[in-house]
């Protein structure tokens, strides 16, 4: 069992897919054999993610997804949990990415959520990024694309 907390930046309207995110992440965590993990996912504006990107990475530009690893353990009445960290996704960059990659917003959302989840579990892709028309080479991005292909019919 895992804990998944999802939030939306104050003032944003809830997207149609918002309520399906928890079920999707839960399915991914089960598929990857992650158990006893707690993660937080926040959807925000480009401005908010730009500020985070500047403060934590020194890059003064919005991005699609940021992951902040934590790895603190704690126990409560339900058991012991590992707080893995936070995934932040810009809902304004999501449709831009979908257009660039020529995929639906649902496909891009699945990619961003999986990407953040893999980062929280120790995967890194260095300087390599997914490029349209180019197959990834690093372990993280190869795994990401393999999983996305396996669940291509899943709709959030």
PDB file of C-alpha atoms in Angstrom:
ATOM      1  CA  UNK A   1       0.000   0.000   0.000  1.00  0.00           C
ATOM      2  CA  UNK A   2       1.181   3.533  -0.770  1.00  0.00           C
ATOM      3  CA  UNK A   3       0.043   7.031   0.143  1.00  0.00           C
ATOM      4  CA  UNK A   4      -0.581   9.551  -2.590  1.00  0.00           C
ATOM      5  CA  UNK A   5      -1.451  13.187  -1.884  1.00  0.00           C
ATOM      6  CA  UNK A   6      -2.557  15.357  -4.796  1.00  0.00           C
ATOM      7  CA  UNK A   7      -3.085  19.110  -4.786  1.00  0.00           C
ATOM      8  CA  UNK A   8      -3.821  21.935  -7.174  1.00  0.00           C
ATOM      9  CA  UNK A   9      -2.363  25.430  -6.889  1.00  0.00           C
ATOM     10  CA  UNK A  10      -4.871  27.809  -5.354  1.00  0.00           C
ATOM     11  CA  UNK A  11      -6.964  29.616  -7.960  1.00  0.00           C
ATOM     12  CA  UNK A  12      -6.616  26.974 -10.678  1.00  0.00           C
ATOM     13  CA  UNK A  13      -9.669  25.180 -12.003  1.00  0.00           C
ATOM     14  CA  UNK A  14      -9.677  21.426 -11.563  1.00  0.00           C
ATOM     15  CA  UNK A  15      -8.828  19.763 -14.906  1.00  0.00           C
ATOM     16  CA  UNK A  16     -11.118  16.964 -16.115  1.00  0.00           C
ATOM     17  CA  UNK A  17      -8.391  14.360 -15.496  1.00  0.00           C
ATOM     18  CA  UNK A  18      -7.554  15.536 -11.947  1.00  0.00           C
ATOM     19  CA  UNK A  19      -9.619  12.929 -10.081  1.00  0.00           C
ATOM     20  CA  UNK A  20      -8.016  10.079 -12.082  1.00  0.00           C
ATOM     21  CA  UNK A  21      -4.422  10.898 -11.134  1.00  0.00           C
ATOM     22  CA  UNK A  22      -4.410   9.013  -7.825  1.00  0.00           C
ATOM     23  CA  UNK A  23      -5.635   5.779  -9.431  1.00  0.00           C
ATOM     24  CA  UNK A  24      -3.036   6.102 -12.212  1.00  0.00           C
ATOM     25  CA  UNK A  25      -0.132   6.725  -9.811  1.00  0.00           C
ATOM     26  CA  UNK A  26      -1.314   3.879  -7.602  1.00  0.00           C
ATOM     27  CA  UNK A  27      -1.306   1.550 -10.622  1.00  0.00           C
ATOM     28  CA  UNK A  28       2.206   2.686 -11.586  1.00  0.00           C
ATOM     29  CA  UNK A  29       3.539   2.188  -8.066  1.00  0.00           C
ATOM     30  CA  UNK A  30       2.085  -1.314  -7.973  1.00  0.00           C
ATOM     31  CA  UNK A  31       3.540  -2.082 -11.433  1.00  0.00           C
ATOM     32  CA  UNK A  32       6.979  -0.939 -10.234  1.00  0.00           C
ATOM     33  CA  UNK A  33       6.672  -2.904  -6.947  1.00  0.00           C
ATOM     34  CA  UNK A  34       6.837   0.267  -4.833  1.00  0.00           C
ATOM     35  CA  UNK A  35       5.310  -0.363  -1.412  1.00  0.00           C
ATOM     36  CA  UNK A  36       5.092   1.713   1.762  1.00  0.00           C
ATOM     37  CA  UNK A  37       5.849   4.928  -0.084  1.00  0.00           C
ATOM     38  CA  UNK A  38       4.265   8.320   0.364  1.00  0.00           C
ATOM     39  CA  UNK A  39       4.391  10.866  -2.437  1.00  0.00           C
ATOM     40  CA  UNK A  40       2.940  14.298  -2.999  1.00  0.00           C
ATOM     41  CA  UNK A  41       1.893  15.634  -6.404  1.00  0.00           C
ATOM     42  CA  UNK A  42       1.096  19.289  -7.020  1.00  0.00           C
ATOM     43  CA  UNK A  43      -0.222  20.792 -10.245  1.00  0.00           C
ATOM     44  CA  UNK A  44       0.626  24.452 -10.737  1.00  0.00           C
ATOM     45  CA  UNK A  45       1.109  27.334 -13.175  1.00  0.00           C
ATOM     46  CA  UNK A  46       4.213  28.058 -15.250  1.00  0.00           C
ATOM     47  CA  UNK A  47       4.984  30.997 -12.945  1.00  0.00           C
ATOM     48  CA  UNK A  48       5.015  28.807  -9.833  1.00  0.00           C
ATOM     49  CA  UNK A  49       7.171  26.096 -11.406  1.00  0.00           C
ATOM     50  CA  UNK A  50       9.482  28.790 -12.844  1.00  0.00           C
ATOM     51  CA  UNK A  51      10.092  30.127  -9.327  1.00  0.00           C
ATOM     52  CA  UNK A  52      10.820  26.620  -8.036  1.00  0.00           C
ATOM     53  CA  UNK A  53      13.122  25.939 -10.983  1.00  0.00           C
ATOM     54  CA  UNK A  54      15.006  29.184 -10.280  1.00  0.00           C
ATOM     55  CA  UNK A  55      15.244  28.649  -6.512  1.00  0.00           C
ATOM     56  CA  UNK A  56      16.297  24.996  -6.606  1.00  0.00           C
ATOM     57  CA  UNK A  57      18.049  24.565  -9.952  1.00  0.00           C
ATOM     58  CA  UNK A  58      19.177  28.102 -10.823  1.00  0.00           C
ATOM     59  CA  UNK A  59      17.182  28.029 -14.083  1.00  0.00           C
ATOM     60  CA  UNK A  60      14.957  31.069 -14.620  1.00  0.00           C
ATOM     61  CA  UNK A  61      12.378  29.395 -16.874  1.00  0.00           C
ATOM     62  CA  UNK A  62       9.296  27.252 -16.466  1.00  0.00           C
ATOM     63  CA  UNK A  63       9.638  23.509 -16.953  1.00  0.00           C
ATOM     64  CA  UNK A  64       7.193  20.648 -17.268  1.00  0.00           C
ATOM     65  CA  UNK A  65       7.974  18.572 -14.167  1.00  0.00           C
ATOM     66  CA  UNK A  66      10.167  18.865 -11.087  1.00  0.00           C
ATOM     67  CA  UNK A  67      10.860  16.174  -8.508  1.00  0.00           C
ATOM     68  CA  UNK A  68      12.116  16.820  -4.997  1.00  0.00           C
ATOM     69  CA  UNK A  69      13.389  13.682  -3.271  1.00  0.00           C
ATOM     70  CA  UNK A  70      12.993  13.343   0.498  1.00  0.00           C
ATOM     71  CA  UNK A  71      13.381   9.711   1.658  1.00  0.00           C
ATOM     72  CA  UNK A  72      12.373  10.301   5.286  1.00  0.00           C
ATOM     73  CA  UNK A  73      10.766   7.381   7.113  1.00  0.00           C
ATOM     74  CA  UNK A  74       8.068   7.607   9.753  1.00  0.00           C
ATOM     75  CA  UNK A  75       5.533   5.343  11.416  1.00  0.00           C
ATOM     76  CA  UNK A  76       1.897   5.833  12.321  1.00  0.00           C
ATOM     77  CA  UNK A  77      -1.073   3.640  13.237  1.00  0.00           C
ATOM     78  CA  UNK A  78      -1.157   2.234   9.677  1.00  0.00           C
ATOM     79  CA  UNK A  79       2.498   1.219   9.478  1.00  0.00           C
ATOM     80  CA  UNK A  80       5.899   2.535   8.419  1.00  0.00           C
ATOM     81  CA  UNK A  81       6.156   4.860   5.440  1.00  0.00           C
ATOM     82  CA  UNK A  82       8.949   6.298   3.370  1.00  0.00           C
ATOM     83  CA  UNK A  83       8.140   9.866   2.349  1.00  0.00           C
ATOM     84  CA  UNK A  84       9.683   9.816  -1.113  1.00  0.00           C
ATOM     85  CA  UNK A  85       9.138  13.479  -1.955  1.00  0.00           C
ATOM     86  CA  UNK A  86       7.181  15.795  -4.204  1.00  0.00           C
ATOM     87  CA  UNK A  87       6.337  15.902  -7.893  1.00  0.00           C
ATOM     88  CA  UNK A  88       5.411  19.318  -9.300  1.00  0.00           C
ATOM     89  CA  UNK A  89       3.800  19.559 -12.759  1.00  0.00           C
ATOM     90  CA  UNK A  90       2.897  22.685 -14.722  1.00  0.00           C
ATOM     91  CA  UNK A  91      -0.583  22.348 -16.185  1.00  0.00           C
ATOM     92  CA  UNK A  92       0.286  25.194 -18.558  1.00  0.00           C
ATOM     93  CA  UNK A  93       3.341  23.428 -20.022  1.00  0.00           C
ATOM     94  CA  UNK A  94       1.546  20.079 -20.309  1.00  0.00           C
ATOM     95  CA  UNK A  95      -0.490  21.029 -23.439  1.00  0.00           C
ATOM     96  CA  UNK A  96       2.582  22.691 -25.009  1.00  0.00           C
ATOM     97  CA  UNK A  97       4.541  19.447 -24.575  1.00  0.00           C
ATOM     98  CA  UNK A  98       1.647  17.396 -25.943  1.00  0.00           C
ATOM     99  CA  UNK A  99       1.587  19.557 -29.072  1.00  0.00           C
ATOM    100  CA  UNK A 100       5.377  19.315 -29.486  1.00  0.00           C
ATOM    101  CA  UNK A 101       5.394  15.513 -29.135  1.00  0.00           C
ATOM    102  CA  UNK A 102       2.186  15.230 -31.192  1.00  0.00           C
ATOM    103  CA  UNK A 103       0.416  13.210 -28.492  1.00  0.00           C
ATOM    104  CA  UNK A 104      -2.758  13.720 -26.485  1.00  0.00           C
ATOM    105  CA  UNK A 105      -2.632  15.635 -23.224  1.00  0.00           C
ATOM    106  CA  UNK A 106      -3.510  12.334 -21.518  1.00  0.00           C
ATOM    107  CA  UNK A 107      -0.354  10.702 -22.955  1.00  0.00           C
ATOM    108  CA  UNK A 108       1.795  13.633 -21.897  1.00  0.00           C
ATOM    109  CA  UNK A 109       0.300  13.679 -18.401  1.00  0.00           C
ATOM    110  CA  UNK A 110       1.059   9.961 -18.021  1.00  0.00           C
ATOM    111  CA  UNK A 111       4.659  10.610 -19.117  1.00  0.00           C
ATOM    112  CA  UNK A 112       5.197  13.518 -16.720  1.00  0.00           C
ATOM    113  CA  UNK A 113       3.754  11.633 -13.742  1.00  0.00           C
ATOM    114  CA  UNK A 114       5.820   8.519 -14.460  1.00  0.00           C
ATOM    115  CA  UNK A 115       8.925  10.647 -15.028  1.00  0.00           C
ATOM    116  CA  UNK A 116       8.528  12.329 -11.641  1.00  0.00           C
ATOM    117  CA  UNK A 117       7.840   9.022  -9.906  1.00  0.00           C
ATOM    118  CA  UNK A 118      10.994   7.453 -11.351  1.00  0.00           C
ATOM    119  CA  UNK A 119      13.067  10.434 -10.177  1.00  0.00           C
ATOM    120  CA  UNK A 120      11.703  10.029  -6.632  1.00  0.00           C
ATOM    121  CA  UNK A 121      12.893   6.429  -6.711  1.00  0.00           C
ATOM    122  CA  UNK A 122      16.493   7.231  -7.568  1.00  0.00           C
ATOM    123  CA  UNK A 123      16.456   7.235 -11.364  1.00  0.00           C
ATOM    124  CA  UNK A 124      18.273   9.985 -13.237  1.00  0.00           C
ATOM    125  CA  UNK A 125      18.738  10.770 -16.908  1.00  0.00           C
ATOM    126  CA  UNK A 126      21.626  13.206 -16.678  1.00  0.00           C
ATOM    127  CA  UNK A 127      21.630  15.577 -19.624  1.00  0.00           C
ATOM    128  CA  UNK A 128      19.526  13.272 -21.822  1.00  0.00           C
ATOM    129  CA  UNK A 129      15.899  14.254 -22.433  1.00  0.00           C
ATOM    130  CA  UNK A 130      13.112  12.780 -24.498  1.00  0.00           C
ATOM    131  CA  UNK A 131      13.301  14.227 -27.988  1.00  0.00           C
ATOM    132  CA  UNK A 132      10.659  13.852 -30.669  1.00  0.00           C
ATOM    133  CA  UNK A 133      11.703  11.140 -33.112  1.00  0.00           C
ATOM    134  CA  UNK A 134      14.728   9.970 -31.079  1.00  0.00           C
ATOM    135  CA  UNK A 135      14.849   6.779 -29.015  1.00  0.00           C
ATOM    136  CA  UNK A 136      16.216   7.288 -25.487  1.00  0.00           C
ATOM    137  CA  UNK A 137      19.434   5.583 -24.410  1.00  0.00           C
ATOM    138  CA  UNK A 138      19.714   5.986 -20.612  1.00  0.00           C
ATOM    139  CA  UNK A 139      18.149   3.428 -18.266  1.00  0.00           C
ATOM    140  CA  UNK A 140      15.553   5.790 -16.793  1.00  0.00           C
ATOM    141  CA  UNK A 141      14.144   7.027 -20.086  1.00  0.00           C
ATOM    142  CA  UNK A 142      14.217   3.567 -21.674  1.00  0.00           C
ATOM    143  CA  UNK A 143      12.228   2.215 -18.689  1.00  0.00           C
ATOM    144  CA  UNK A 144       9.849   5.192 -18.837  1.00  0.00           C
ATOM    145  CA  UNK A 145       9.090   4.665 -22.521  1.00  0.00           C
ATOM    146  CA  UNK A 146       8.752   0.878 -22.062  1.00  0.00           C
ATOM    147  CA  UNK A 147       6.152   1.356 -19.307  1.00  0.00           C
ATOM    148  CA  UNK A 148       4.283   4.002 -21.293  1.00  0.00           C
ATOM    149  CA  UNK A 149       4.065   1.607 -24.224  1.00  0.00           C
ATOM    150  CA  UNK A 150       2.710  -1.143 -21.945  1.00  0.00           C
ATOM    151  CA  UNK A 151      -0.024   1.150 -20.574  1.00  0.00           C
ATOM    152  CA  UNK A 152      -0.744   3.132 -23.747  1.00  0.00           C
ATOM    153  CA  UNK A 153      -4.477   2.300 -23.556  1.00  0.00           C
ATOM    154  CA  UNK A 154      -4.818   3.584 -19.979  1.00  0.00           C
ATOM    155  CA  UNK A 155      -6.751   6.846 -19.733  1.00  0.00           C
ATOM    156  CA  UNK A 156      -6.435   9.115 -16.734  1.00  0.00           C
TER     157      UNK A 156
END
